[in-house]
Amino acid sequence: MSTFKAPKGTYDLLPPDSANYLAVREMISAPLRRAGYGYIETPGFENVELFARGVGESTDIVTKEMYTLTTKGGDELALRPEGTASVLRAALEANLHKLGNLPVKLWYSGSYYRYERPQKGRYRHFSQVGAEAIGAQDPALDAELIILAVDAYRSLGLKNFRLLLNSLGDQECRPVYRAALQDFLRGLDLDDDTRKRIDINPLRVLDDKRDSVQKQLAGAPMMRDHLCEACKEYHDTVRELLLAAGVEFEDDPKLVRGLDYYTRTTFEFVHDGLGSQSAVGGGGRYDGLSEMIGGPALPSVGWALGVDRTVLALQAEGVELRLPSATQVFAVPLGDDARRALFGIVTGLRRAGIAADFAFGGKGLKNAMKSANRSGARYAVVAGERDLAEGSVQLKDLETGEQQPVALDEVVAELSRRLA
Ligand code: AMP
């Protein structure tokens, strides 16, 4: 072991498990790519003000969890705690909303950073795949994104996840509701911090996990009873479209989520096998965010799914992803001439699209065969001096144990045929 360890709240992705993470990212993004979402990559850090304005000055993410730094040049930066603000910033900066059709559909995959109290499923560095559809207000777009997330989870083989759905209203009806909620909350017995929240962001009080608070919230006014006609109709259409697509959901009138920018459709995916960190993904509509960061009115909707927790959910359900073996053929040379010959064959196999590896480091037969078995390869190509003298190698099927000689210049073709 070296003197150093991974920083608190982080962990390393190592083979063979890391292959699952790659596959999860791939399988979450596949439905998006089939639905016209283009890949976007933004820097790992942004101007801190973008998150303060975009995510919200009253959120835990901004007040407690951001990794901020001042550069030598005096810039105030933050490691990105989430993806939406950055993606919208980038789209506005590049005028994507003026160049082509709206909505601009984008997907991303990357690392995010929050200074949280670490526990299982909650890390200081984690990974998300996300999607944003920028510049259209259409219930079908909200439904599309939710369906794509559900299809992604299903394609992974997950079953025990649930979709929680709510509407947070818009600039018409939310202020009226907010005032009604504030009146109600002011009559409760709450600690000072929570009282402060009543003024800054009363909806977040609904999200308080403490029993003492939740008990008092029985009878609190709910957004769904205060939705204006337009928001209500919009929400009903989203619900109908989901049902028509065979997507089940639970109406959760208390779902507010931890970010300030949401309007109308809000949703969260929870998994029942994960304990307290049960949210595997979430998102919603954010019609006001573009203006909040200095852009034009661009109603938009998006989500982010957590890769780390999706992998934990797969483990909780005992789902093994069927991944192709990292190595299909393993070459075992005995002696220097064989090393040269088999090294050439391995290169040829790889160029023919076959995953092949080699017993490096001059191992003896026994150790080299151990490596071949450990690699998960289906075939071993073994050659010693006598084989080479006959112009052939031994092709061993590691599953059945059968072995037969194959001419040196036939090996690549023979293995291509067998592995096709
Ligand atoms: P949020 O933007 O907080 O809704 O995050 C979206 C998803 O990212 C969550 O549903 C989690 O799956 C994942 N996520 C958020 N924070 C963390 C964290 N600290 N550690 C691991 N995953 C996280």
Short mmCIF file of C-alpha atoms and ligand atoms in Angstrom, two decimals:
data_model
loop_
_atom_site.label_atom_id
_atom_site.label_comp_id
_atom_site.label_asym_id
_atom_site.label_seq_id
_atom_site.Cartn_x
_atom_site.Cartn_y
_atom_site.Cartn_z
CA MET A 1 0.00 0.00 0.00
CA SER A 2 1.21 3.54 -0.69
CA THR A 3 1.17 6.36 1.82
CA PHE A 4 -1.94 7.74 0.18
CA LYS A 5 -5.57 6.73 0.20
CA ALA A 6 -8.53 7.87 -1.88
CA PRO A 7 -10.00 11.01 -0.27
CA LYS A 8 -12.85 10.53 2.22
CA GLY A 9 -16.18 9.87 0.54
CA THR A 10 -14.62 8.69 -2.71
CA TYR A 11 -13.75 5.30 -4.09
CA ASP A 12 -11.87 3.92 -7.05
CA LEU A 13 -13.48 1.97 -9.85
CA LEU A 14 -11.36 -1.09 -10.48
CA PRO A 15 -11.62 -4.03 -12.86
CA PRO A 16 -13.56 -6.24 -13.09
CA ASP A 17 -16.35 -4.20 -11.37
CA SER A 18 -15.55 -1.07 -13.36
CA ALA A 19 -16.90 -2.85 -16.46
CA ASN A 20 -20.35 -2.73 -14.85
CA TYR A 21 -20.13 1.03 -14.47
CA LEU A 22 -19.18 1.47 -18.10
CA ALA A 23 -22.06 -0.79 -19.13
CA VAL A 24 -24.53 1.10 -16.94
CA ARG A 25 -23.50 4.43 -18.49
CA GLU A 26 -23.81 2.90 -21.92
CA MET A 27 -27.22 1.36 -21.23
CA ILE A 28 -28.66 4.51 -19.64
CA SER A 29 -27.56 6.61 -22.59
CA ALA A 30 -28.66 4.16 -25.32
CA PRO A 31 -32.38 5.07 -25.15
CA LEU A 32 -31.43 8.79 -25.22
CA ARG A 33 -29.28 8.37 -28.31
CA ARG A 34 -32.15 6.57 -30.04
CA ALA A 35 -34.40 9.53 -29.21
CA GLY A 36 -32.29 12.26 -30.81
CA TYR A 37 -30.26 13.42 -27.81
CA GLY A 38 -26.73 14.59 -28.73
CA TYR A 39 -23.73 14.17 -26.45
CA ILE A 40 -22.46 17.24 -24.57
CA GLU A 41 -19.42 17.55 -22.33
CA THR A 42 -18.78 20.59 -20.16
CA PRO A 43 -15.89 21.41 -17.78
CA GLY A 44 -15.74 19.82 -14.34
CA PHE A 45 -15.82 23.28 -12.78
CA GLU A 46 -17.75 26.46 -13.44
CA ASN A 47 -18.04 29.97 -12.13
CA VAL A 48 -19.47 29.55 -8.64
CA GLU A 49 -22.15 32.13 -9.38
CA LEU A 50 -23.69 29.88 -12.03
CA PHE A 51 -24.63 27.33 -9.36
CA ALA A 52 -25.55 29.96 -6.77
CA ARG A 53 -28.05 31.45 -9.21
CA GLY A 54 -28.95 28.31 -11.10
CA VAL A 55 -29.26 25.73 -8.35
CA GLY A 56 -30.40 28.23 -5.72
CA GLU A 57 -28.89 30.17 -2.81
CA SER A 58 -31.23 28.42 -0.38
CA THR A 59 -30.33 24.85 -1.27
CA ASP A 60 -28.04 22.58 0.75
CA ILE A 61 -26.12 21.90 -2.44
CA VAL A 62 -25.06 25.54 -2.72
CA THR A 63 -24.83 26.54 0.94
CA LYS A 64 -23.16 23.43 2.36
CA GLU A 65 -22.02 21.01 -0.29
CA MET A 66 -20.08 22.86 -2.96
CA TYR A 67 -16.34 22.48 -3.39
CA THR A 68 -15.31 26.05 -4.11
CA LEU A 69 -11.92 27.51 -4.89
CA THR A 70 -10.31 30.80 -5.79
CA THR A 71 -7.83 30.52 -8.65
CA LYS A 72 -4.46 32.29 -8.69
CA GLY A 73 -6.10 34.69 -11.13
CA GLY A 74 -8.86 35.46 -8.62
CA ASP A 75 -11.70 33.55 -10.31
CA GLU A 76 -14.25 32.02 -7.95
CA LEU A 77 -14.95 28.51 -9.19
CA ALA A 78 -16.85 25.48 -7.95
CA LEU A 79 -16.53 21.81 -8.85
CA ARG A 80 -19.86 21.01 -10.47
CA PRO A 81 -22.39 19.61 -7.99
CA GLU A 82 -24.91 18.81 -10.74
CA GLY A 83 -25.24 18.95 -14.51
CA THR A 84 -28.24 21.01 -15.54
CA ALA A 85 -26.90 24.52 -14.90
CA SER A 86 -23.67 23.76 -16.79
CA VAL A 87 -25.45 22.22 -19.76
CA LEU A 88 -27.84 25.14 -20.05
CA ARG A 89 -24.94 27.59 -19.69
CA ALA A 90 -23.08 25.83 -22.49
CA ALA A 91 -26.14 25.66 -24.76
CA LEU A 92 -26.81 29.38 -24.28
CA GLU A 93 -23.16 30.29 -24.77
CA ALA A 94 -23.05 28.40 -28.08
CA ASN A 95 -26.48 29.73 -29.12
CA LEU A 96 -27.68 26.17 -29.72
CA HIS A 97 -31.23 27.39 -29.18
CA LYS A 98 -30.89 29.72 -32.18
CA LEU A 99 -29.12 27.35 -34.53
CA GLY A 100 -31.54 24.51 -34.99
CA ASN A 101 -34.86 23.09 -34.04
CA LEU A 102 -36.20 23.38 -30.55
CA PRO A 103 -36.04 21.56 -28.27
CA VAL A 104 -32.27 21.21 -28.18
CA LYS A 105 -31.82 17.68 -26.83
CA LEU A 106 -28.58 16.87 -25.04
CA TRP A 107 -27.22 14.05 -22.89
CA TYR A 108 -24.14 13.91 -20.71
CA SER A 109 -22.17 11.59 -18.49
CA GLY A 110 -19.62 12.57 -15.90
CA SER A 111 -18.36 13.17 -12.39
CA TYR A 112 -20.09 15.41 -9.84
CA TYR A 113 -18.88 16.63 -6.47
CA ARG A 114 -20.76 17.36 -3.27
CA TYR A 115 -19.29 17.80 0.18
CA GLU A 116 -21.79 15.48 1.88
CA ARG A 117 -21.55 13.21 4.90
CA PRO A 118 -20.41 9.98 3.26
CA GLN A 119 -22.35 6.77 3.71
CA LYS A 120 -23.34 3.84 1.51
CA GLY A 121 -24.76 5.32 -1.71
CA ARG A 122 -23.75 8.86 -0.79
CA TYR A 123 -20.32 9.96 -1.90
CA ARG A 124 -18.39 13.16 -2.35
CA HIS A 125 -17.52 12.20 -5.88
CA PHE A 126 -20.18 10.39 -7.85
CA SER A 127 -21.22 9.81 -11.39
CA GLN A 128 -24.38 10.69 -13.29
CA VAL A 129 -25.82 10.26 -16.74
CA GLY A 130 -28.23 13.05 -17.54
CA ALA A 131 -30.45 14.46 -20.25
CA GLU A 132 -31.83 17.91 -20.95
CA ALA A 133 -34.42 19.00 -23.52
CA ILE A 134 -34.12 22.76 -23.86
CA GLY A 135 -36.58 25.22 -25.32
CA ALA A 136 -40.00 23.56 -25.47
CA GLN A 137 -42.98 23.38 -23.19
CA ASP A 138 -44.81 20.26 -24.21
CA PRO A 139 -46.13 17.56 -21.87
CA ALA A 140 -45.01 14.96 -24.42
CA LEU A 141 -41.42 16.05 -23.86
CA ASP A 142 -41.69 15.56 -20.08
CA ALA A 143 -43.26 12.16 -20.75
CA GLU A 144 -40.57 11.27 -23.30
CA LEU A 145 -37.77 11.86 -20.81
CA ILE A 146 -39.47 9.90 -18.04
CA ILE A 147 -40.19 7.00 -20.41
CA LEU A 148 -36.55 7.00 -21.58
CA ALA A 149 -35.36 6.74 -17.98
CA VAL A 150 -37.79 3.90 -17.26
CA ASP A 151 -36.67 2.11 -20.42
CA ALA A 152 -33.04 2.54 -19.35
CA TYR A 153 -33.69 0.97 -15.95
CA ARG A 154 -35.70 -1.83 -17.54
CA SER A 155 -32.97 -2.55 -20.11
CA LEU A 156 -30.59 -3.06 -17.18
CA GLY A 157 -32.96 -5.62 -15.76
CA LEU A 158 -34.04 -3.55 -12.73
CA LYS A 159 -37.51 -4.23 -11.36
CA ASN A 160 -37.83 -2.80 -7.86
CA PHE A 161 -37.77 0.87 -8.73
CA ARG A 162 -40.69 3.26 -8.40
CA LEU A 163 -41.46 6.55 -10.08
CA LEU A 164 -42.72 9.36 -7.84
CA LEU A 165 -44.45 12.20 -9.66
CA ASN A 166 -45.59 15.68 -8.74
CA SER A 167 -46.21 19.10 -10.22
CA LEU A 168 -44.72 22.20 -8.61
CA GLY A 169 -46.88 24.66 -10.52
CA ASP A 170 -45.61 27.74 -12.33
CA GLN A 171 -45.07 31.46 -11.74
CA GLU A 172 -48.87 31.91 -11.73
CA CYS A 173 -49.97 29.45 -9.11
CA ARG A 174 -46.83 28.70 -7.11
CA PRO A 175 -46.59 32.11 -5.35
CA VAL A 176 -50.19 31.80 -4.15
CA TYR A 177 -49.52 28.30 -2.87
CA ARG A 178 -46.21 29.35 -1.33
CA ALA A 179 -47.96 32.03 0.73
CA ALA A 180 -50.62 29.56 1.88
CA LEU A 181 -47.92 27.07 2.88
CA GLN A 182 -45.94 29.76 4.73
CA ASP A 183 -49.05 30.68 6.74
CA PHE A 184 -49.54 27.05 7.67
CA LEU A 185 -45.87 26.45 8.56
CA ARG A 186 -45.65 29.55 10.76
CA GLY A 187 -48.26 27.97 13.05
CA LEU A 188 -46.07 24.88 13.70
CA ASP A 189 -43.56 24.10 16.41
CA LEU A 190 -40.27 24.14 14.45
CA ASP A 191 -36.60 24.76 15.25
CA ASP A 192 -34.86 27.98 14.21
CA ASP A 193 -33.23 26.61 11.06
CA THR A 194 -36.51 25.26 9.78
CA ARG A 195 -38.23 28.56 10.62
CA LYS A 196 -35.68 30.36 8.49
CA ARG A 197 -36.48 27.97 5.68
CA ILE A 198 -40.14 29.04 5.81
CA ASP A 199 -39.08 32.44 4.49
CA ILE A 200 -36.44 31.31 2.03
CA ASN A 201 -37.85 28.11 0.58
CA PRO A 202 -40.96 26.83 2.37
CA LEU A 203 -41.51 23.95 -0.06
CA ARG A 204 -38.32 22.35 1.19
CA VAL A 205 -39.88 21.95 4.64
CA LEU A 206 -42.24 19.37 3.10
CA ASP A 207 -39.15 17.34 2.27
CA ASP A 208 -37.89 17.29 5.88
CA LYS A 209 -37.21 13.68 6.79
CA ARG A 210 -37.65 14.06 10.58
CA ASP A 211 -40.70 12.41 12.13
CA SER A 212 -41.27 15.36 14.44
CA VAL A 213 -41.68 17.60 11.40
CA GLN A 214 -43.57 15.14 9.21
CA LYS A 215 -46.17 14.58 11.97
CA GLN A 216 -47.00 18.27 12.00
CA LEU A 217 -47.33 18.40 8.24
CA ALA A 218 -50.57 16.42 8.18
CA GLY A 219 -53.12 18.87 6.85
CA ALA A 220 -50.55 21.12 5.17
CA PRO A 221 -51.79 22.72 1.96
CA MET A 222 -50.52 20.78 -1.07
CA MET A 223 -49.44 22.22 -4.40
CA ARG A 224 -51.67 19.82 -6.30
CA ASP A 225 -54.76 21.48 -4.77
CA HIS A 226 -53.47 24.91 -5.82
CA LEU A 227 -52.46 24.24 -9.43
CA CYS A 228 -53.81 26.74 -11.95
CA GLU A 229 -55.88 25.38 -14.85
CA ALA A 230 -52.94 25.42 -17.28
CA CYS A 231 -50.64 23.53 -14.88
CA LYS A 232 -53.33 21.05 -14.00
CA GLU A 233 -54.10 20.29 -17.63
CA TYR A 234 -50.38 19.99 -18.40
CA HIS A 235 -49.87 17.57 -15.53
CA ASP A 236 -52.88 15.47 -16.47
CA THR A 237 -51.53 15.11 -20.00
CA VAL A 238 -48.11 13.99 -18.72
CA ARG A 239 -49.84 11.40 -16.55
CA GLU A 240 -51.98 10.14 -19.44
CA LEU A 241 -48.98 9.81 -21.75
CA LEU A 242 -47.07 7.84 -19.12
CA LEU A 243 -49.96 5.47 -18.54
CA ALA A 244 -50.40 4.99 -22.29
CA ALA A 245 -46.71 3.99 -22.46
CA GLY A 246 -47.18 1.43 -19.70
CA VAL A 247 -45.25 3.49 -17.16
CA GLU A 248 -46.61 3.29 -13.64
CA PHE A 249 -46.09 6.09 -11.17
CA GLU A 250 -47.11 7.19 -7.70
CA ASP A 251 -48.45 10.69 -7.16
CA ASP A 252 -46.33 12.20 -4.42
CA PRO A 253 -47.67 15.63 -3.47
CA LYS A 254 -44.72 16.22 -1.12
CA LEU A 255 -42.03 15.62 -3.72
CA VAL A 256 -40.17 18.93 -4.07
CA ARG A 257 -36.54 17.86 -4.72
CA GLY A 258 -33.46 19.66 -3.46
CA LEU A 259 -32.97 22.17 -6.24
CA ASP A 260 -34.73 25.49 -6.59
CA TYR A 261 -35.20 25.65 -10.33
CA TYR A 262 -38.03 23.16 -10.83
CA THR A 263 -41.47 24.13 -12.17
CA ARG A 264 -44.42 21.92 -13.08
CA THR A 265 -43.38 18.28 -13.66
CA THR A 266 -41.05 16.94 -10.96
CA PHE A 267 -40.13 13.30 -10.49
CA GLU A 268 -37.85 10.99 -8.68
CA PHE A 269 -36.95 7.35 -9.13
CA VAL A 270 -36.47 5.44 -5.90
CA HIS A 271 -35.23 1.92 -5.41
CA ASP A 272 -36.50 -0.18 -2.54
CA GLY A 273 -33.30 -2.13 -1.96
CA LEU A 274 -31.02 0.79 -1.07
CA GLY A 275 -31.92 1.84 2.46
CA SER A 276 -31.87 5.54 3.23
CA GLN A 277 -30.14 6.66 0.01
CA SER A 278 -32.98 5.35 -2.10
CA ALA A 279 -33.12 7.99 -4.85
CA VAL A 280 -31.54 6.52 -7.95
CA GLY A 281 -32.46 9.42 -10.22
CA GLY A 282 -34.60 12.46 -10.57
CA GLY A 283 -35.48 15.46 -12.59
CA GLY A 284 -38.16 17.77 -13.76
CA ARG A 285 -39.13 20.84 -15.70
CA TYR A 286 -37.22 24.07 -15.16
CA ASP A 287 -38.96 26.74 -17.18
CA GLY A 288 -37.37 29.68 -15.39
CA LEU A 289 -33.73 28.57 -15.17
CA SER A 290 -32.52 30.11 -18.43
CA GLU A 291 -33.70 33.57 -17.37
CA MET A 292 -32.21 33.04 -13.91
CA ILE A 293 -28.76 32.66 -15.47
CA GLY A 294 -29.19 35.58 -17.88
CA GLY A 295 -30.65 33.82 -20.93
CA PRO A 296 -33.93 34.20 -22.81
CA ALA A 297 -37.11 32.39 -21.82
CA LEU A 298 -36.40 28.74 -22.63
CA PRO A 299 -38.74 26.30 -20.94
CA SER A 300 -36.89 23.01 -20.48
CA VAL A 301 -36.99 19.63 -18.81
CA GLY A 302 -34.34 17.12 -17.80
CA TRP A 303 -33.14 14.39 -15.47
CA ALA A 304 -30.02 12.90 -13.99
CA LEU A 305 -29.61 9.27 -12.98
CA GLY A 306 -26.96 8.31 -10.47
CA VAL A 307 -24.60 5.65 -11.82
CA ASP A 308 -23.20 4.61 -8.41
CA ARG A 309 -26.65 3.99 -6.96
CA THR A 310 -27.85 2.26 -10.12
CA VAL A 311 -24.97 -0.20 -9.70
CA LEU A 312 -25.96 -0.67 -6.03
CA ALA A 313 -29.56 -1.26 -7.13
CA LEU A 314 -28.38 -3.95 -9.56
CA GLN A 315 -26.48 -5.61 -6.71
CA ALA A 316 -29.50 -5.34 -4.40
CA GLU A 317 -31.65 -7.15 -6.98
CA GLY A 318 -28.93 -9.67 -7.75
CA VAL A 319 -28.88 -8.66 -11.41
CA GLU A 320 -25.71 -9.66 -13.25
CA LEU A 321 -25.21 -7.71 -16.45
CA ARG A 322 -24.33 -10.00 -19.31
CA LEU A 323 -21.09 -8.42 -20.42
CA PRO A 324 -18.90 -9.82 -23.16
CA SER A 325 -15.78 -11.44 -21.73
CA ALA A 326 -12.93 -8.95 -21.66
CA THR A 327 -10.63 -11.60 -23.16
CA GLN A 328 -11.71 -14.20 -25.71
CA VAL A 329 -8.35 -15.75 -26.52
CA PHE A 330 -5.25 -16.11 -24.34
CA ALA A 331 -1.86 -16.92 -25.82
CA VAL A 332 0.56 -19.17 -23.93
CA PRO A 333 4.03 -19.30 -25.49
CA LEU A 334 6.69 -21.77 -24.36
CA GLY A 335 10.15 -20.47 -25.29
CA ASP A 336 11.46 -17.43 -27.13
CA ASP A 337 10.55 -18.43 -30.68
CA ALA A 338 7.01 -19.18 -29.58
CA ARG A 339 6.80 -15.82 -27.83
CA ARG A 340 7.60 -14.04 -31.08
CA ALA A 341 5.17 -16.16 -33.11
CA LEU A 342 2.27 -15.92 -30.64
CA PHE A 343 2.80 -12.20 -30.02
CA GLY A 344 2.25 -11.76 -33.76
CA ILE A 345 -0.87 -13.91 -33.63
CA VAL A 346 -2.28 -11.89 -30.71
CA THR A 347 -1.78 -8.69 -32.69
CA GLY A 348 -3.48 -10.29 -35.70
CA LEU A 349 -6.42 -11.47 -33.55
CA ARG A 350 -6.90 -8.00 -32.08
CA ARG A 351 -6.80 -6.44 -35.53
CA ALA A 352 -9.49 -8.93 -36.57
CA GLY A 353 -11.68 -7.64 -33.74
CA ILE A 354 -11.06 -10.48 -31.28
CA ALA A 355 -10.20 -9.65 -27.66
CA ALA A 356 -6.88 -11.37 -27.07
CA ASP A 357 -4.23 -11.33 -24.35
CA PHE A 358 -0.79 -12.80 -23.86
CA ALA A 359 1.17 -14.46 -21.05
CA PHE A 360 3.61 -11.61 -20.42
CA GLY A 361 6.64 -11.87 -18.19
CA GLY A 362 8.04 -15.25 -19.31
CA LYS A 363 5.74 -17.45 -17.22
CA GLY A 364 6.03 -21.21 -17.22
CA LEU A 365 3.23 -23.37 -18.66
CA LYS A 366 1.42 -23.91 -15.35
CA ASN A 367 1.29 -20.24 -14.38
CA ALA A 368 0.49 -19.15 -17.90
CA MET A 369 -2.47 -21.57 -18.07
CA LYS A 370 -3.67 -20.22 -14.73
CA SER A 371 -3.62 -16.72 -16.22
CA ALA A 372 -5.50 -18.00 -19.27
CA ASN A 373 -8.25 -19.48 -17.07
CA ARG A 374 -8.43 -16.41 -14.87
CA SER A 375 -8.77 -14.13 -17.90
CA GLY A 376 -12.15 -15.64 -18.74
CA ALA A 377 -10.97 -16.50 -22.27
CA ARG A 378 -12.79 -19.20 -24.17
CA TYR A 379 -9.67 -20.36 -26.04
CA ALA A 380 -5.99 -20.68 -25.29
CA VAL A 381 -3.43 -20.73 -28.06
CA VAL A 382 -0.44 -22.73 -26.80
CA ALA A 383 2.80 -23.23 -28.69
CA GLY A 384 6.23 -24.72 -27.91
CA GLU A 385 9.24 -25.45 -30.08
CA ARG A 386 7.86 -28.72 -31.40
CA ASP A 387 4.59 -27.09 -32.50
CA LEU A 388 6.48 -24.32 -34.27
CA ALA A 389 8.70 -26.84 -36.02
CA GLU A 390 5.50 -28.36 -37.42
CA GLY A 391 4.21 -24.90 -38.39
CA SER A 392 1.28 -25.11 -36.00
CA VAL A 393 -0.05 -24.14 -32.56
CA GLN A 394 -2.32 -25.99 -30.12
CA LEU A 395 -5.80 -24.50 -29.90
CA LYS A 396 -7.38 -25.39 -26.58
CA ASP A 397 -11.05 -24.90 -25.82
CA LEU A 398 -10.97 -23.87 -22.15
CA GLU A 399 -14.61 -24.78 -21.64
CA THR A 400 -14.50 -28.37 -22.94
CA GLY A 401 -10.77 -29.02 -22.52
CA GLU A 402 -10.53 -30.20 -26.15
CA GLN A 403 -7.28 -29.41 -27.89
CA GLN A 404 -6.19 -29.63 -31.52
CA PRO A 405 -3.34 -28.37 -33.70
CA VAL A 406 -4.04 -25.53 -36.11
CA ALA A 407 -1.61 -24.23 -38.76
CA LEU A 408 0.09 -20.96 -37.74
CA ASP A 409 -1.30 -19.01 -40.66
CA GLU A 410 -4.82 -20.37 -40.07
CA VAL A 411 -5.17 -19.45 -36.38
CA VAL A 412 -6.76 -16.02 -36.85
CA ALA A 413 -9.24 -17.29 -39.44
CA GLU A 414 -10.09 -20.39 -37.40
CA LEU A 415 -10.71 -18.39 -34.22
CA SER A 416 -12.71 -15.75 -36.11
CA ARG A 417 -14.91 -18.57 -37.40
CA ARG A 418 -15.31 -20.23 -34.00
CA LEU A 419 -16.05 -17.00 -32.15
CA ALA A 420 -18.40 -15.52 -34.75
P1 AMP B 1 -30.00 15.08 -7.59
O1 AMP B 1 -29.56 16.10 -8.57
O2 AMP B 1 -29.55 15.37 -6.20
O3 AMP B 1 -31.43 14.69 -7.68
O4 AMP B 1 -29.18 13.78 -8.01
C1 AMP B 1 -29.60 12.92 -9.04
C2 AMP B 1 -29.11 11.53 -8.73
O5 AMP B 1 -27.70 11.53 -8.56
C3 AMP B 1 -29.64 10.99 -7.41
O6 AMP B 1 -30.89 10.39 -7.59
C4 AMP B 1 -28.58 10.00 -7.03
O7 AMP B 1 -28.78 8.77 -7.69
C5 AMP B 1 -27.32 10.63 -7.55
N1 AMP B 1 -26.61 11.33 -6.47
C6 AMP B 1 -26.81 12.58 -5.99
N2 AMP B 1 -25.95 12.86 -4.99
C7 AMP B 1 -25.19 11.77 -4.81
C8 AMP B 1 -24.12 11.43 -3.93
N3 AMP B 1 -23.65 12.29 -3.04
N4 AMP B 1 -23.58 10.19 -4.03
C9 AMP B 1 -24.03 9.30 -4.93
N5 AMP B 1 -25.03 9.57 -5.80
C10 AMP B 1 -25.61 10.78 -5.75
#
